[in-house]
Amino acid sequence: MSSLIRHLTIDCSDAYRLAQFWAAVLDGSLADDDFPGDPEALVKAPGTTLLFVTVADAKTVKNRVHVDLQPQDRSRDEEVDRILALGATLMGDHRRPDGTGWVTLADPEGNEFCVERSLAERAG
């Protein structure tokens, strides 16, 4: 039997605050026993579970691993606008005139992630 990924763990300075952001992005929810100030917070969302752990070290370099999001019920551009409104920062716009490409954003603690085209956009 091989191993399965149980959850992706993200080090951060405020586990609860960052978990709230990602729960909103992923239309997920925090665990019932997570509260402000807790050293860990767990987000369950369709298809994934993220664990946020408060650490003393600040982020200083680019992520070695990042998340690629594919919108399910809206376009890439609509999803980028929605996530920016939740508090993300635009890091790089790699959209091309033909509609392909992606957008690189950063969460409130500077962790980079990408928003790709939706399945419908890829099929079109």
Tab-separated table of C-alpha atoms in Angstrom:
chain	number	residue	atom	x	y	z
A	1	MET	CA	0.000	0.000	0.000
A	2	SER	CA	1.342	3.426	-0.913
A	3	SER	CA	1.006	6.564	1.172
A	4	LEU	CA	-1.673	9.202	0.670
A	5	ILE	CA	-1.332	12.909	1.285
A	6	ARG	CA	-3.441	13.606	4.361
A	7	HIS	CA	-3.184	17.380	4.112
A	8	LEU	CA	-0.854	20.097	2.912
A	9	THR	CA	0.769	21.945	5.834
A	10	ILE	CA	1.588	25.643	5.576
A	11	ASP	CA	3.812	27.426	8.097
A	12	CYS	CA	2.623	30.943	8.892
A	13	SER	CA	2.669	33.678	11.527
A	14	ASP	CA	-1.058	33.471	12.374
A	15	ALA	CA	-2.626	30.085	11.681
A	16	TYR	CA	-6.220	31.076	12.351
A	17	ARG	CA	-6.124	34.267	10.273
A	18	LEU	CA	-4.514	32.579	7.269
A	19	ALA	CA	-6.863	29.599	7.553
A	20	GLN	CA	-9.828	31.997	7.400
A	21	PHE	CA	-8.485	33.445	4.124
A	22	TRP	CA	-7.986	30.008	2.551
A	23	ALA	CA	-11.363	28.747	3.781
A	24	ALA	CA	-12.965	31.674	1.920
A	25	VAL	CA	-10.868	31.043	-1.216
A	26	LEU	CA	-11.715	27.324	-1.296
A	27	ASP	CA	-15.309	27.599	-0.041
A	28	GLY	CA	-14.196	25.438	2.858
A	29	SER	CA	-14.537	25.566	6.610
A	30	LEU	CA	-12.318	25.639	9.652
A	31	ALA	CA	-12.467	22.775	12.118
A	32	ASP	CA	-14.975	23.300	14.940
A	33	ASP	CA	-12.195	23.412	17.528
A	34	ASP	CA	-10.121	26.153	15.812
A	35	PHE	CA	-10.148	29.618	17.388
A	36	PRO	CA	-8.133	32.869	17.116
A	37	GLY	CA	-4.734	32.464	18.757
A	38	ASP	CA	-4.597	28.685	18.273
A	39	PRO	CA	-1.184	27.466	17.052
A	40	GLU	CA	-2.833	25.305	14.361
A	41	ALA	CA	-5.938	25.592	12.195
A	42	LEU	CA	-7.380	23.028	9.807
A	43	VAL	CA	-9.324	23.908	6.652
A	44	LYS	CA	-11.448	21.243	4.989
A	45	ALA	CA	-12.591	21.994	1.455
A	46	PRO	CA	-13.839	19.887	-1.426
A	47	GLY	CA	-10.900	17.816	-2.631
A	48	THR	CA	-8.331	19.012	-0.091
A	49	THR	CA	-7.416	19.640	3.526
A	50	LEU	CA	-4.951	22.351	4.551
A	51	LEU	CA	-3.249	22.568	7.945
A	52	PHE	CA	-1.874	25.954	9.021
A	53	VAL	CA	0.776	25.970	11.735
A	54	THR	CA	2.042	29.087	13.491
A	55	VAL	CA	5.853	29.296	13.445
A	56	ALA	CA	8.274	31.973	14.636
A	57	ASP	CA	10.206	32.164	11.361
A	58	ALA	CA	9.059	34.692	8.760
A	59	LYS	CA	8.766	33.789	5.084
A	60	THR	CA	11.896	35.070	3.342
A	61	VAL	CA	12.102	33.391	-0.081
A	62	LYS	CA	9.861	32.155	-2.877
A	63	ASN	CA	7.793	29.041	-2.160
A	64	ARG	CA	9.345	25.752	-3.278
A	65	VAL	CA	5.846	24.273	-3.565
A	66	HIS	CA	2.703	26.174	-4.480
A	67	VAL	CA	-0.974	25.570	-5.148
A	68	ASP	CA	-2.579	25.921	-8.599
A	69	LEU	CA	-6.291	26.721	-8.406
A	70	GLN	CA	-8.775	25.889	-11.164
A	71	PRO	CA	-12.102	27.743	-10.802
A	72	GLN	CA	-15.130	25.460	-10.920
A	73	ASP	CA	-18.070	27.832	-11.355
A	74	ARG	CA	-16.555	31.029	-12.731
A	75	SER	CA	-13.855	32.158	-15.150
A	76	ARG	CA	-10.198	32.563	-14.266
A	77	ASP	CA	-10.538	36.349	-14.391
A	78	GLU	CA	-13.640	36.357	-12.169
A	79	GLU	CA	-11.826	34.113	-9.677
A	80	VAL	CA	-8.763	36.367	-9.651
A	81	ASP	CA	-10.977	39.386	-8.902
A	82	ARG	CA	-12.781	37.485	-6.126
A	83	ILE	CA	-9.558	36.346	-4.455
A	84	LEU	CA	-7.990	39.810	-4.706
A	85	ALA	CA	-11.082	41.158	-2.919
A	86	LEU	CA	-10.488	38.576	-0.144
A	87	GLY	CA	-7.033	40.073	0.499
A	88	ALA	CA	-4.624	38.422	-1.963
A	89	THR	CA	-1.915	40.408	-3.753
A	90	LEU	CA	-1.146	40.279	-7.475
A	91	MET	CA	2.398	38.935	-7.997
A	92	GLY	CA	2.447	38.206	-11.732
A	93	ASP	CA	-0.001	38.339	-14.614
A	94	HIS	CA	0.785	35.631	-17.168
A	95	ARG	CA	-2.457	35.885	-19.156
A	96	ARG	CA	-1.980	35.877	-22.910
A	97	PRO	CA	-4.022	37.647	-25.604
A	98	ASP	CA	-5.393	34.280	-26.799
A	99	GLY	CA	-6.965	33.645	-23.359
A	100	THR	CA	-4.415	31.102	-22.132
A	101	GLY	CA	-2.083	31.645	-19.183
A	102	TRP	CA	-2.469	32.104	-15.455
A	103	VAL	CA	-2.218	34.687	-12.694
A	104	THR	CA	0.152	34.424	-9.737
A	105	LEU	CA	-1.192	35.783	-6.458
A	106	ALA	CA	0.071	35.820	-2.876
A	107	ASP	CA	-2.016	35.143	0.217
A	108	PRO	CA	-1.951	37.639	3.127
A	109	GLU	CA	1.353	36.145	4.381
A	110	GLY	CA	3.063	36.192	0.988
A	111	ASN	CA	2.658	32.527	-0.031
A	112	GLU	CA	2.409	32.402	-3.818
A	113	PHE	CA	-0.285	30.481	-5.682
A	114	CYS	CA	-1.644	30.484	-9.216
A	115	VAL	CA	-5.120	30.767	-10.696
A	116	GLU	CA	-5.494	28.869	-13.960
A	117	ARG	CA	-8.308	28.798	-16.512
A	118	SER	CA	-11.478	26.948	-15.609
A	119	LEU	CA	-12.302	23.603	-17.205
A	120	ALA	CA	-14.936	25.343	-19.352
A	121	GLU	CA	-12.345	27.883	-20.555
A	122	ARG	CA	-9.934	25.081	-21.421
A	123	ALA	CA	-12.628	23.252	-23.391
A	124	GLY	CA	-13.701	26.378	-25.256
